[in-house]
Coordinates of C-alpha atoms and ligand atoms in Angstrom, one line a residue:
M281 CA 0.9 8.8 37.4
P282 CA 3.7 6.3 37.8
I283 CA 5.1 7.3 34.4
L284 CA 8.0 9.7 34.8
H285 CA 6.8 12.5 32.6
N286 CA 8.4 15.5 34.3
M287 CA 11.8 14.2 35.5
P288 CA 14.9 16.1 34.2
T289 CA 16.5 14.4 31.2
S290 CA 19.7 13.5 33.1
D291 CA 17.7 11.6 35.8
L292 CA 15.7 9.8 33.1
Q293 CA 18.9 8.8 31.4
A294 CA 20.5 7.6 34.6
L295 CA 17.5 5.4 35.5
D296 CA 17.3 4.2 31.9
A297 CA 21.0 3.2 32.0
A298 CA 20.5 1.5 35.4
H299 CA 17.6 -0.8 34.5
H300 CA 16.8 -0.8 30.8
L301 CA 18.7 -3.1 28.3
H302 CA 18.1 -1.7 24.9
P303 CA 17.6 -3.8 21.7
F304 CA 20.4 -3.6 19.0
T305 CA 22.4 -1.3 21.3
H306 CA 25.9 -1.4 22.8
N307 CA 24.4 -0.8 26.2
A308 CA 27.6 0.2 28.1
D309 CA 28.4 2.8 25.4
L310 CA 24.9 4.2 25.6
A311 CA 25.0 4.4 29.4
G312 CA 28.1 6.6 29.0
K313 CA 26.3 9.1 26.9
G314 CA 22.7 8.8 27.8
A315 CA 19.8 7.7 25.6
R316 CA 17.8 10.3 23.7
V317 CA 14.4 10.5 25.5
I318 CA 11.4 10.9 23.2
T319 CA 8.4 12.3 25.1
R320 CA 5.8 13.1 22.5
A321 CA 5.0 13.1 18.8
R322 CA 2.5 14.7 16.4
G323 CA 2.2 14.1 12.7
V324 CA 5.8 13.5 11.5
M325 CA 7.5 15.4 14.3
L326 CA 9.0 14.0 17.5
T327 CA 9.8 16.0 20.6
D328 CA 12.5 15.0 23.0
S329 CA 12.8 15.6 26.8
D330 CA 14.8 18.8 26.2
G331 CA 12.1 20.2 23.9
N332 CA 14.0 19.6 20.7
E333 CA 11.8 18.9 17.6
L334 CA 13.0 16.2 15.2
L335 CA 11.5 15.3 11.8
D336 CA 11.0 11.5 12.0
G337 CA 12.4 10.3 8.7
M338 CA 11.9 6.6 9.9
A339 CA 8.3 6.6 11.0
G340 CA 9.5 5.2 14.3
L341 CA 10.9 1.9 13.1
W342 CA 9.2 1.9 9.7
C343 CA 5.8 1.6 11.2
C344 CA 4.0 4.8 11.9
N345 CA 2.4 5.1 8.5
I346 CA -0.5 7.3 9.4
G347 CA 1.7 9.6 11.5
Y348 CA 1.6 10.3 15.2
G349 CA -1.2 11.6 17.5
R350 CA -4.4 10.3 15.9
D351 CA -7.2 10.6 18.4
E352 CA -9.3 8.0 16.5
L353 CA -6.9 5.2 17.3
A354 CA -6.7 6.2 20.9
R355 CA -10.5 6.2 21.0
A356 CA -10.6 2.8 19.4
A357 CA -8.2 1.4 22.0
H358 CA -10.2 3.0 24.8
E359 CA -13.5 1.7 23.7
Q360 CA -12.2 -1.8 23.1
M361 CA -10.5 -1.9 26.5
L362 CA -13.8 -1.1 28.1
E363 CA -15.8 -3.5 26.0
L364 CA -13.4 -6.5 26.0
P365 CA -9.8 -5.7 27.0
Y366 CA -8.6 -9.2 26.4
Y367 CA -9.7 -12.6 25.3
N368 CA -7.9 -15.3 23.4
T369 CA -8.6 -17.0 20.2
F370 CA -7.5 -20.5 21.3
F371 CA -9.9 -23.4 22.2
Q372 CA -12.8 -22.6 19.8
T373 CA -13.3 -19.0 20.8
T374 CA -13.1 -15.7 18.9
H375 CA -14.1 -12.1 19.2
P376 CA -15.5 -9.4 16.9
P377 CA -12.2 -7.3 16.5
A378 CA -10.4 -10.5 15.4
I379 CA -13.2 -11.4 12.9
A380 CA -13.4 -8.0 11.5
L381 CA -9.6 -7.5 11.1
A382 CA -9.1 -10.9 9.5
R383 CA -11.9 -10.1 7.0
R384 CA -10.4 -6.7 6.2
I385 CA -6.9 -8.1 5.7
A386 CA -8.3 -10.8 3.4
E387 CA -10.1 -8.0 1.4
L388 CA -6.9 -6.0 1.1
A389 CA -4.4 -8.7 0.5
P390 CA -3.5 -9.6 -3.1
G391 CA -4.5 -12.9 -4.9
D392 CA -6.1 -15.5 -2.7
L393 CA -4.3 -14.7 0.5
K394 CA -7.5 -14.9 2.5
H395 CA -6.5 -16.6 5.8
V396 CA -4.9 -14.8 8.7
F397 CA -2.9 -16.3 11.6
F398 CA -2.2 -13.5 14.0
S399 CA 0.9 -12.8 16.0
T400 CA 2.2 -9.8 18.0
G401 CA 4.8 -8.6 15.4
G402 CA 6.9 -9.6 12.5
S403 CA 9.4 -11.9 14.2
D404 CA 6.9 -14.2 15.7
A405 CA 4.8 -14.2 12.4
N406 CA 7.9 -15.4 10.6
D407 CA 8.4 -18.1 13.3
T408 CA 4.8 -19.0 12.6
N409 CA 5.8 -19.3 8.9
I410 CA 8.5 -21.8 9.6
R411 CA 6.2 -24.1 11.5
L412 CA 3.3 -23.5 9.2
V413 CA 5.2 -24.3 6.0
R414 CA 7.0 -27.3 7.3
H415 CA 3.7 -28.6 8.7
Y416 CA 2.1 -27.9 5.3
W417 CA 4.6 -30.1 3.4
A418 CA 4.4 -32.8 6.0
L419 CA 0.6 -32.9 5.6
K420 CA 1.1 -33.1 1.8
G421 CA 3.2 -36.2 2.4
K422 CA 6.5 -34.5 1.8
P423 CA 8.0 -34.1 5.3
E424 CA 11.5 -33.9 3.8
K425 CA 10.7 -30.5 2.4
T426 CA 12.1 -28.5 5.3
V427 CA 14.7 -26.1 3.8
F428 CA 14.1 -22.4 3.6
I429 CA 16.1 -20.4 1.2
S430 CA 16.7 -16.8 2.2
R431 CA 19.2 -14.1 1.3
H432 CA 22.4 -12.7 2.8
N433 CA 21.6 -9.4 4.6
A434 CA 17.9 -10.1 4.8
Y435 CA 16.1 -9.1 8.0
H436 CA 13.2 -11.2 9.1
G437 CA 13.2 -10.5 12.9
S438 CA 15.0 -11.3 16.1
T439 CA 13.5 -14.5 17.5
V440 CA 15.5 -17.7 17.0
G441 CA 13.5 -18.7 14.0
A442 CA 13.2 -15.3 12.4
A443 CA 16.9 -14.4 12.9
S444 CA 17.8 -17.7 11.3
L445 CA 15.7 -16.8 8.3
G446 CA 17.4 -13.5 8.2
G447 CA 20.9 -13.3 6.7
M448 CA 22.6 -10.9 9.0
A449 CA 26.1 -12.2 9.8
A450 CA 26.4 -10.2 13.0
M451 CA 23.2 -11.7 14.3
H452 CA 24.2 -15.3 13.4
A453 CA 27.4 -14.8 15.4
Q454 CA 25.5 -14.6 18.6
G455 CA 23.3 -17.1 20.4
G456 CA 23.7 -20.3 18.3
I457 CA 21.8 -19.5 15.2
P458 CA 20.9 -20.2 12.4
I459 CA 18.8 -23.2 13.2
P460 CA 19.3 -26.1 10.7
D461 CA 17.9 -26.2 7.2
I462 CA 18.1 -22.5 6.3
E463 CA 20.2 -21.6 3.2
Y464 CA 21.1 -18.3 1.7
I465 CA 21.6 -16.8 -1.7
G466 CA 23.0 -13.3 -2.6
Q467 CA 21.0 -10.1 -2.3
P468 CA 20.1 -8.0 -5.4
A469 CA 22.3 -5.1 -4.2
W470 CA 23.6 -3.9 -7.6
W471 CA 25.4 -0.7 -6.5
A472 CA 27.6 -2.5 -3.9
E473 CA 28.0 -5.9 -5.5
G474 CA 27.1 -5.5 -9.2
G475 CA 30.7 -4.7 -10.4
G476 CA 30.7 -4.1 -14.1
M477 CA 27.4 -5.7 -14.8
S478 CA 24.3 -3.8 -15.8
P479 CA 21.6 -3.6 -13.1
E480 CA 19.3 -5.8 -15.2
A481 CA 21.9 -8.5 -15.9
F482 CA 22.9 -8.5 -12.2
G483 CA 19.3 -8.8 -11.1
L484 CA 18.8 -11.8 -13.3
M485 CA 22.0 -13.3 -12.1
R486 CA 21.0 -12.9 -8.4
A487 CA 17.6 -14.4 -9.1
R488 CA 19.1 -17.4 -10.8
E489 CA 21.1 -18.1 -7.6
L490 CA 17.7 -19.3 -6.3
E491 CA 17.4 -21.9 -9.1
A492 CA 21.0 -23.0 -8.6
K493 CA 20.4 -23.4 -4.8
I494 CA 17.2 -25.4 -5.4
A495 CA 19.2 -27.7 -7.7
E496 CA 22.0 -28.0 -5.2
I497 CA 19.8 -28.9 -2.3
G498 CA 17.3 -30.9 -4.3
E499 CA 13.8 -29.7 -5.0
G500 CA 12.4 -32.5 -2.8
R501 CA 14.1 -30.8 0.2
V502 CA 13.1 -27.2 -0.4
A503 CA 10.1 -25.8 1.4
A504 CA 10.0 -22.1 0.6
F505 CA 11.9 -19.0 -0.5
I506 CA 11.4 -16.0 1.8
A507 CA 12.3 -12.4 0.9
E508 CA 11.4 -8.8 1.5
P509 CA 10.0 -7.2 -1.7
V510 CA 12.4 -4.3 -1.0
Q511 CA 15.1 -5.0 1.7
G512 CA 14.5 -2.6 4.5
A513 CA 16.8 -3.1 7.5
G514 CA 19.5 -4.3 5.1
G515 CA 19.7 -0.7 3.8
V516 CA 16.7 0.0 1.5
I517 CA 18.0 -2.1 -1.3
V518 CA 15.7 -1.6 -4.3
P519 CA 16.1 -4.6 -6.6
P520 CA 16.7 -4.2 -10.4
E521 CA 13.5 -4.5 -12.4
S522 CA 14.6 -7.9 -13.7
Y523 CA 14.9 -9.5 -10.3
W524 CA 11.3 -10.2 -9.1
P525 CA 9.9 -11.5 -12.4
E526 CA 12.7 -14.1 -12.6
I527 CA 12.2 -15.1 -8.9
Q528 CA 8.5 -15.5 -9.6
R529 CA 9.3 -17.7 -12.7
I530 CA 11.6 -19.9 -10.6
C531 CA 9.1 -20.3 -7.8
D532 CA 6.4 -21.1 -10.4
E533 CA 8.5 -23.7 -12.1
H534 CA 9.6 -25.5 -8.9
E535 CA 7.5 -26.9 -6.1
I536 CA 8.3 -24.4 -3.4
L537 CA 6.3 -21.7 -1.6
L538 CA 7.1 -18.0 -1.9
I539 CA 6.9 -16.0 1.3
A540 CA 6.8 -12.2 0.9
D541 CA 7.9 -10.6 4.1
E542 CA 5.9 -7.4 3.9
V543 CA 6.5 -6.2 7.4
I544 CA 8.0 -3.0 6.1
T545 CA 6.6 -2.9 2.6
G546 CA 3.0 -3.6 3.6
F547 CA 0.3 -1.0 4.1
G548 CA 1.4 1.6 1.6
R549 CA 5.2 1.9 2.1
T550 CA 5.9 1.3 -1.6
G551 CA 2.8 3.2 -2.9
N552 CA 0.5 0.2 -3.0
W553 CA -1.2 -1.6 -0.2
F554 CA 1.5 -4.3 -0.5
G555 CA 5.0 -4.5 -2.1
A556 CA 3.7 -7.7 -3.8
Q557 CA 1.5 -5.4 -5.9
T558 CA 4.3 -2.9 -6.7
W559 CA 6.6 -5.7 -7.8
N560 CA 4.1 -8.0 -9.3
I561 CA 4.8 -10.9 -7.0
R562 CA 2.3 -13.7 -6.2
P563 CA 3.2 -14.9 -2.7
D564 CA 1.8 -18.0 -1.1
I565 CA 2.2 -16.4 2.3
M566 CA 2.7 -12.8 3.4
T567 CA 4.2 -11.7 6.7
I568 CA 2.7 -8.4 8.0
A569 CA 3.1 -6.2 11.1
K570 CA 4.3 -2.6 11.6
G571 CA 2.0 -0.5 9.3
L572 CA -0.9 -2.8 10.1
S573 CA -1.5 -0.8 13.2
S574 CA 0.9 2.1 12.3
G575 CA 2.8 1.0 15.4
Y576 CA 0.0 2.2 17.8
A577 CA -0.4 -1.3 19.2
P578 CA 1.6 -4.5 18.7
I579 CA 0.2 -6.8 16.1
G580 CA 1.3 -8.9 13.1
A581 CA 0.2 -11.9 11.1
S582 CA 1.0 -14.6 8.5
V583 CA -1.5 -14.4 5.7
A584 CA -1.8 -17.6 3.8
S585 CA -3.3 -18.7 0.4
E586 CA -6.4 -20.8 0.0
E587 CA -4.2 -23.8 -0.8
V588 CA -1.8 -23.5 2.2
A589 CA -4.6 -22.6 4.7
G590 CA -6.8 -25.3 3.3
V591 CA -4.2 -28.0 3.9
I592 CA -3.5 -26.8 7.4
A593 CA -7.2 -26.5 8.2
E594 CA -7.9 -30.1 7.1
G595 CA -4.7 -31.4 8.8
G596 CA -6.0 -31.6 12.3
E597 CA -4.8 -29.4 15.2
F598 CA -2.0 -27.0 14.4
F599 CA -0.2 -26.8 17.8
H600 CA 0.9 -23.2 17.6
G601 CA -0.3 -19.8 18.9
Y602 CA 0.4 -16.8 21.0
T603 CA -1.5 -15.6 24.1
Y604 CA -1.8 -12.3 22.3
S605 CA -2.7 -13.7 18.8
A606 CA -5.4 -11.2 17.6
H607 CA -5.3 -9.2 20.8
P608 CA -8.6 -7.4 20.7
V609 CA -7.2 -3.9 21.5
S610 CA -4.5 -4.2 18.9
A611 CA -7.1 -5.5 16.4
A612 CA -9.4 -2.6 17.1
V613 CA -6.6 -0.2 16.7
A614 CA -5.5 -1.9 13.4
L615 CA -9.0 -1.7 12.0
E616 CA -9.2 2.0 12.7
N617 CA -5.7 2.5 11.2
L618 CA -6.8 0.7 8.0
R619 CA -9.9 2.8 7.8
I620 CA -7.9 6.0 8.0
L621 CA -5.4 4.7 5.4
E622 CA -8.3 4.1 3.0
D623 CA -10.7 7.0 3.9
E624 CA -8.0 9.6 3.7
R625 CA -6.5 8.1 0.5
I626 CA -3.1 8.1 2.2
I627 CA -1.6 5.4 0.0
A628 CA -3.1 6.9 -3.2
R629 CA -1.5 10.2 -2.2
V630 CA 1.9 8.4 -1.8
A631 CA 1.4 6.8 -5.3
E632 CA 0.2 9.9 -7.1
D633 CA 1.6 12.9 -5.3
T634 CA 4.0 12.8 -2.4
G635 CA 5.9 9.7 -3.5
P636 CA 6.8 11.1 -6.9
Y637 CA 7.6 14.4 -5.3
L638 CA 10.0 12.8 -2.8
A639 CA 11.4 10.7 -5.6
Q640 CA 12.2 13.8 -7.6
K641 CA 13.9 15.5 -4.6
W642 CA 15.7 12.3 -3.5
A643 CA 17.2 11.9 -7.0
T644 CA 18.9 15.3 -6.6
L645 CA 20.9 14.0 -3.6
A646 CA 22.9 11.9 -6.0
E647 CA 24.6 15.2 -7.1
H648 CA 26.1 15.5 -3.7
P649 CA 29.9 14.7 -3.8
L650 CA 29.4 12.0 -1.0
V651 CA 26.5 10.2 -2.6
G652 CA 27.1 7.2 -4.9
E653 CA 23.5 6.3 -5.6
A654 CA 20.1 7.5 -4.5
V655 CA 17.2 4.9 -4.8
I656 CA 13.6 4.9 -3.8
S657 CA 10.5 2.8 -3.8
G658 CA 7.4 4.8 -2.7
M659 CA 8.2 6.1 0.7
M660 CA 11.3 4.1 1.5
A661 CA 14.6 5.4 0.2
S662 CA 18.4 5.2 0.6
V663 CA 21.6 6.8 -0.5
A664 CA 25.0 5.1 -0.5
L665 CA 27.8 7.3 0.9
T666 CA 31.2 6.8 -0.9
P667 CA 34.6 8.3 -1.1
D668 CA 34.6 7.7 -4.9
K669 CA 31.5 7.7 -6.9
A670 CA 33.1 6.5 -10.1
S671 CA 34.4 3.3 -8.7
R672 CA 31.5 2.9 -6.2
A673 CA 34.2 2.4 -3.5
A674 CA 33.7 1.7 0.2
F675 CA 35.5 3.8 2.8
A676 CA 39.0 2.6 3.9
A677 CA 38.0 3.4 7.5
G678 CA 35.6 0.4 7.4
P679 CA 31.8 0.1 7.0
G680 CA 29.7 2.4 9.1
T681 CA 32.3 5.0 10.0
A682 CA 30.9 7.6 7.6
G683 CA 27.3 6.5 8.1
L684 CA 27.5 7.0 11.9
I685 CA 29.0 10.5 11.5
C686 CA 26.3 11.3 9.1
R687 CA 23.5 9.9 11.3
D688 CA 24.7 12.1 14.2
F689 CA 24.8 15.2 12.0
C690 CA 21.2 14.4 10.9
F691 CA 20.1 14.4 14.6
E692 CA 21.9 17.8 15.0
E693 CA 20.0 19.1 12.0
G694 CA 16.7 17.9 13.5
L695 CA 16.2 14.8 11.3
V696 CA 16.0 11.2 12.3
M697 CA 17.6 9.2 9.5
R698 CA 19.1 5.7 10.0
H699 CA 22.4 4.5 8.8
V700 CA 23.0 0.9 7.7
G701 CA 26.8 0.7 7.3
D702 CA 27.3 3.6 5.0
R703 CA 23.8 3.7 3.5
M704 CA 21.6 6.5 4.8
I705 CA 17.9 5.4 4.8
I706 CA 14.5 7.0 5.3
A707 CA 11.0 5.7 5.6
P708 CA 8.9 8.6 6.8
P709 CA 5.3 8.5 7.9
L710 CA 3.2 8.2 4.7
V711 CA 1.3 11.4 5.7
I712 CA 4.4 13.5 5.2
S713 CA 3.5 16.7 3.2
R714 CA 5.4 18.3 0.4
A715 CA 6.6 21.1 2.7
E716 CA 7.9 18.5 5.2
I717 CA 9.6 16.6 2.4
D718 CA 11.4 19.9 1.5
M719 CA 12.5 20.2 5.1
L720 CA 13.7 16.5 5.1
I721 CA 15.8 17.1 2.0
E722 CA 17.2 20.4 3.3
R723 CA 18.2 18.8 6.6
A724 CA 19.7 15.7 4.9
L725 CA 21.8 17.9 2.6
A726 CA 23.1 20.0 5.5
A727 CA 24.0 16.8 7.3
F728 CA 25.8 15.4 4.1
D729 CA 27.7 18.7 3.8
R730 CA 28.9 18.5 7.4
T731 CA 29.7 14.8 7.0
E732 CA 31.8 15.5 4.0
S733 CA 33.7 18.3 5.8
R734 CA 34.4 16.1 8.8
L735 CA 35.5 13.2 6.6
R736 CA 37.9 15.4 4.7
A737 CA 39.2 17.1 7.9
E738 CA 39.9 13.7 9.4
G739 CA 41.5 12.2 6.3
L740 CA 38.6 9.6 6.0
M741 CA 37.7 10.2 2.3
E742 CA 40.0 7.3 1.3
A743 CA 38.7 4.4 -0.7
A744 CA 39.1 1.0 0.6
Ligands
LIG949 N1 10.5 -8.7 8.9 C1 10.9 -7.6 8.4 C2 11.1 -7.4 6.9 C3 11.2 -6.5 9.3 O1 11.7 -5.4 8.8 C4 10.6 -8.0 11.1 C5 10.3 -9.0 10.2 C6 10.4 -8.3 12.5 O2 9.3 -7.6 13.0 P1 9.2 -7.3 14.6 O3 7.8 -6.7 14.7 O4 9.3 -8.6 15.3 O5 10.3 -6.4 15.0 C7 11.1 -6.7 10.6 C8 11.4 -5.7 11.6 C9 15.8 -1.4 11.7 C10 14.8 -2.3 12.3 O6 16.6 -0.9 12.5 C11 14.0 -3.0 11.4 C12 13.0 -3.9 12.0 C13 12.9 -4.0 13.4 C14 13.7 -3.2 14.2 C15 14.7 -2.4 13.6 O7 15.9 -1.2 10.5 N2 12.3 -4.6 11.2

């Protein structure tokens, strides 16, 4: 086999450094220390090329909802490859996996989100949204409605369009983005930004920034508001309860579309099929990817309402699409994944059993001296590390110093946890058991203890 399964780790790392440019990575730094090589995975556990076992607290990149190593998905891919490995959905053709998956998504999606435009992931689905929404308004005779309102610190992907929709300053500093006509409001990050306000008052204030922004730009120019029901890559920022009802009210009262980016929150992550259900949101368009196939094959989609899809359908040809839109192998894998999520009641178990269990354990982390807040929505959670809980202070050493130290200790303890600045975040496979949750919490606590000792030893427990 041409795949390098049995090469020593150091050789794999050298080859990787020689030829592989990694996403979101300082590649020269990585070449110096060597990438961690993951070779196999089962359930919630990863194995690296040295035989170390790691509990995957991130479900890969927030996607492996049903856990690793499911034969049924491998069989679905195998059978589909033999039957019809590829065909496109352009030029008046379709195929059974595309038809079945579009119908299934329409059944599962809330409200009247019944029309599916397939992509290969979340970024290109959000690019589809930009073109779809602007085209929609043009067809409605309002071509001047082109502006998207998003949020600072939002993540909507890495393509030019999606990274423009996102509100990540570091991304905007590279490559000439954002594109024109994208505006940003504040994020509902109460712990870091709420000051002396109550979470509820702060949530309302942040939601009303949308109304102020619409007034500033002019309603006749605004096309849509896009947001993640719970910000993921931004640090698992769970909004105050007051936030989404107010956003929904504002979207209802103004002529703008609401796009829920459910790439992370979709397919059970928050304890319902979609975050829109958990947060009582009625989107006009939903972006999906990741958990749609549990990451076993690349696929994503924009799911549009009857109104939006109807206007597009009647409006002539929509000059947009991807070679791999509704790829038959990905679609077959996604269908099998959705069957397993339902038949094994995986989302119901998150809602009724393992979610509440994790929530109860996660809350205890707030007692750790280093932890300022511990928040959770279903199976996505975060803690904020701080040198001073009372004042909710940031570290004087600058954002990310403590987080990086903690992340490295997590690895040493056998736990994959990500850091976003000084927030530590998890989004484990939804199939994680109570015993595995205990293990996750134990390992996280050990890493927090070691982080605290290191920060104290190095004089880094200073507030900014
Ligand atoms: N929207 C949201 C809300 C996402 O989280 C995308 C769109 C883009 O999807 P694709 O499939 O094009 O990557 C995402 C992806 C991280 C991390 O480190 C998060 C994502 C991707 C990679 C890394 O948190 N989210």
